[in-house]
Amino acid sequence: MADVTAAAAVNIGEAAARSGVSAKMVRHYEALGLIAGVARRNNGYRQYSERDIHTLQFIKRARDLGFSMAEIAELVSLWQNRRRTSASVKRIAQAHAEDLRRRIEAMQAMQKALATLIHCCHGDQRPDCPILEDLAGSGGS
């Protein structure tokens, strides 16, 4: 259990507000073990320390950059391990950046294909439509 003094401890709502993460996601991250040993009051309410809030902010930033939960778990572990090597962190970031590059290329190809289909569609009162033909598999694309 985390060492949380009564003066420094905040409830889940305050921790959520200060970290920019919803209370639901705070509970989710705790269930995943990304926030370990959250203190509880006698009545069972969670009490979050400054360290917990900082960890939540770390997780939020990693999510904003699109890291997966598995990657975030590894990054949190590395962040908390002062004996880590930066090479381990860089490897994760490079793999994620490469994944993003591939996904962006795929999305650009989809956008180009859609733009071509939109250009080919007359958009008038006629029933024939190259967009629907392509989606049905008879457009030859």
PDB file of C-alpha atoms in Angstrom, residues 35-127:
ATOM      1  CA  ILE A  35      -0.872   2.487 -10.476  1.00  0.00           C
ATOM      2  CA  ALA A  36       0.188   0.114  -7.752  1.00  0.00           C
ATOM      3  CA  GLY A  37      -0.668   0.106  -4.087  1.00  0.00           C
ATOM      4  CA  VAL A  38      -3.162   2.936  -3.938  1.00  0.00           C
ATOM      5  CA  ALA A  39      -3.882   3.654  -0.294  1.00  0.00           C
ATOM      6  CA  ARG A  40      -7.396   3.279   1.063  1.00  0.00           C
ATOM      7  CA  ARG A  41      -9.087   4.933   3.991  1.00  0.00           C
ATOM      8  CA  ASN A  42     -10.864   2.907   6.657  1.00  0.00           C
ATOM      9  CA  ASN A  43     -14.110   3.342   4.697  1.00  0.00           C
ATOM     10  CA  GLY A  44     -12.480   1.802   1.593  1.00  0.00           C
ATOM     11  CA  TYR A  45     -12.203   5.024  -0.425  1.00  0.00           C
ATOM     12  CA  ARG A  46      -9.074   5.308  -2.526  1.00  0.00           C
ATOM     13  CA  GLN A  47      -6.541   7.950  -1.538  1.00  0.00           C
ATOM     14  CA  TYR A  48      -4.098   9.116  -4.203  1.00  0.00           C
ATOM     15  CA  SER A  49      -0.684  10.604  -3.522  1.00  0.00           C
ATOM     16  CA  GLU A  50       1.208  13.180  -5.562  1.00  0.00           C
ATOM     17  CA  ARG A  51       3.205  10.288  -7.004  1.00  0.00           C
ATOM     18  CA  ASP A  52      -0.016   8.549  -8.112  1.00  0.00           C
ATOM     19  CA  ILE A  53      -1.211  11.762  -9.771  1.00  0.00           C
ATOM     20  CA  HIS A  54       2.148  12.165 -11.510  1.00  0.00           C
ATOM     21  CA  THR A  55       1.877   8.577 -12.769  1.00  0.00           C
ATOM     22  CA  LEU A  56      -1.631   9.303 -14.071  1.00  0.00           C
ATOM     23  CA  GLN A  57      -0.294  12.370 -15.908  1.00  0.00           C
ATOM     24  CA  PHE A  58       2.475  10.201 -17.399  1.00  0.00           C
ATOM     25  CA  ILE A  59      -0.095   7.652 -18.571  1.00  0.00           C
ATOM     26  CA  LYS A  60      -2.316  10.379 -20.044  1.00  0.00           C
ATOM     27  CA  ARG A  61       0.581  11.871 -22.013  1.00  0.00           C
ATOM     28  CA  ALA A  62       1.555   8.422 -23.300  1.00  0.00           C
ATOM     29  CA  ARG A  63      -2.073   7.794 -24.345  1.00  0.00           C
ATOM     30  CA  ASP A  64      -2.159  11.203 -26.061  1.00  0.00           C
ATOM     31  CA  LEU A  65       0.848  10.033 -28.109  1.00  0.00           C
ATOM     32  CA  GLY A  66      -1.032   6.878 -29.061  1.00  0.00           C
ATOM     33  CA  PHE A  67       0.974   4.295 -27.134  1.00  0.00           C
ATOM     34  CA  SER A  68      -0.879   1.036 -26.481  1.00  0.00           C
ATOM     35  CA  MET A  69      -1.666  -0.054 -22.942  1.00  0.00           C
ATOM     36  CA  ALA A  70       1.044  -2.733 -23.181  1.00  0.00           C
ATOM     37  CA  GLU A  71       3.581  -0.130 -24.282  1.00  0.00           C
ATOM     38  CA  ILE A  72       2.459   2.213 -21.515  1.00  0.00           C
ATOM     39  CA  ALA A  73       2.850  -0.528 -18.921  1.00  0.00           C
ATOM     40  CA  GLU A  74       6.402  -1.083 -20.129  1.00  0.00           C
ATOM     41  CA  LEU A  75       7.128   2.655 -20.201  1.00  0.00           C
ATOM     42  CA  VAL A  76       5.760   3.157 -16.663  1.00  0.00           C
ATOM     43  CA  SER A  77       7.927   0.291 -15.477  1.00  0.00           C
ATOM     44  CA  LEU A  78      10.996   1.787 -17.147  1.00  0.00           C
ATOM     45  CA  TRP A  79      10.156   5.264 -15.823  1.00  0.00           C
ATOM     46  CA  GLN A  80       9.970   3.941 -12.285  1.00  0.00           C
ATOM     47  CA  ASN A  81      13.176   1.896 -12.680  1.00  0.00           C
ATOM     48  CA  ARG A  82      16.077   4.264 -12.144  1.00  0.00           C
ATOM     49  CA  ARG A  83      18.467   1.534 -13.401  1.00  0.00           C
ATOM     50  CA  ARG A  84      16.842   1.432 -16.839  1.00  0.00           C
ATOM     51  CA  THR A  85      18.695   2.169 -20.022  1.00  0.00           C
ATOM     52  CA  SER A  86      17.446   4.881 -22.324  1.00  0.00           C
ATOM     53  CA  ALA A  87      17.966   2.431 -25.190  1.00  0.00           C
ATOM     54  CA  SER A  88      15.013   0.406 -23.887  1.00  0.00           C
ATOM     55  CA  VAL A  89      12.799   3.475 -23.893  1.00  0.00           C
ATOM     56  CA  LYS A  90      13.996   4.573 -27.323  1.00  0.00           C
ATOM     57  CA  ARG A  91      13.289   1.108 -28.767  1.00  0.00           C
ATOM     58  CA  ILE A  92       9.645   1.334 -27.651  1.00  0.00           C
ATOM     59  CA  ALA A  93       9.258   4.875 -29.000  1.00  0.00           C
ATOM     60  CA  GLN A  94      10.857   3.967 -32.344  1.00  0.00           C
ATOM     61  CA  ALA A  95       8.621   0.921 -32.777  1.00  0.00           C
ATOM     62  CA  HIS A  96       5.575   3.050 -32.002  1.00  0.00           C
ATOM     63  CA  ALA A  97       6.667   5.785 -34.418  1.00  0.00           C
ATOM     64  CA  GLU A  98       7.137   3.157 -37.148  1.00  0.00           C
ATOM     65  CA  ASP A  99       3.672   1.744 -36.444  1.00  0.00           C
ATOM     66  CA  LEU A 100       2.211   5.260 -36.692  1.00  0.00           C
ATOM     67  CA  ARG A 101       4.025   5.817 -40.004  1.00  0.00           C
ATOM     68  CA  ARG A 102       2.561   2.607 -41.444  1.00  0.00           C
ATOM     69  CA  ARG A 103      -0.927   3.516 -40.248  1.00  0.00           C
ATOM     70  CA  ILE A 104      -0.646   7.032 -41.686  1.00  0.00           C
ATOM     71  CA  GLU A 105       0.429   5.600 -45.063  1.00  0.00           C
ATOM     72  CA  ALA A 106      -2.541   3.219 -45.022  1.00  0.00           C
ATOM     73  CA  MET A 107      -4.923   6.059 -44.175  1.00  0.00           C
ATOM     74  CA  GLN A 108      -3.443   8.245 -46.930  1.00  0.00           C
ATOM     75  CA  ALA A 109      -3.992   5.406 -49.412  1.00  0.00           C
ATOM     76  CA  MET A 110      -7.612   5.109 -48.236  1.00  0.00           C
ATOM     77  CA  GLN A 111      -8.088   8.868 -48.603  1.00  0.00           C
ATOM     78  CA  LYS A 112      -6.641   8.794 -52.123  1.00  0.00           C
ATOM     79  CA  ALA A 113      -8.888   5.878 -53.130  1.00  0.00           C
ATOM     80  CA  LEU A 114     -11.947   7.647 -51.734  1.00  0.00           C
ATOM     81  CA  ALA A 115     -11.016  10.899 -53.475  1.00  0.00           C
ATOM     82  CA  THR A 116     -10.769   9.012 -56.783  1.00  0.00           C
ATOM     83  CA  LEU A 117     -14.152   7.353 -56.221  1.00  0.00           C
ATOM     84  CA  ILE A 118     -15.753  10.662 -55.267  1.00  0.00           C
ATOM     85  CA  HIS A 119     -14.323  12.266 -58.404  1.00  0.00           C
ATOM     86  CA  CYS A 120     -15.726   9.440 -60.556  1.00  0.00           C
ATOM     87  CA  CYS A 121     -19.212   9.730 -59.060  1.00  0.00           C
ATOM     88  CA  HIS A 122     -21.477  12.139 -60.945  1.00  0.00           C
ATOM     89  CA  GLY A 123     -23.517  12.862 -57.837  1.00  0.00           C
ATOM     90  CA  ASP A 124     -26.627  13.452 -59.914  1.00  0.00           C
ATOM     91  CA  GLN A 125     -30.067  11.878 -60.258  1.00  0.00           C
ATOM     92  CA  ARG A 126     -28.783   8.785 -62.063  1.00  0.00           C
ATOM     93  CA  PRO A 127     -28.742   5.517 -60.094  1.00  0.00           C
TER      94      PRO A 127
END
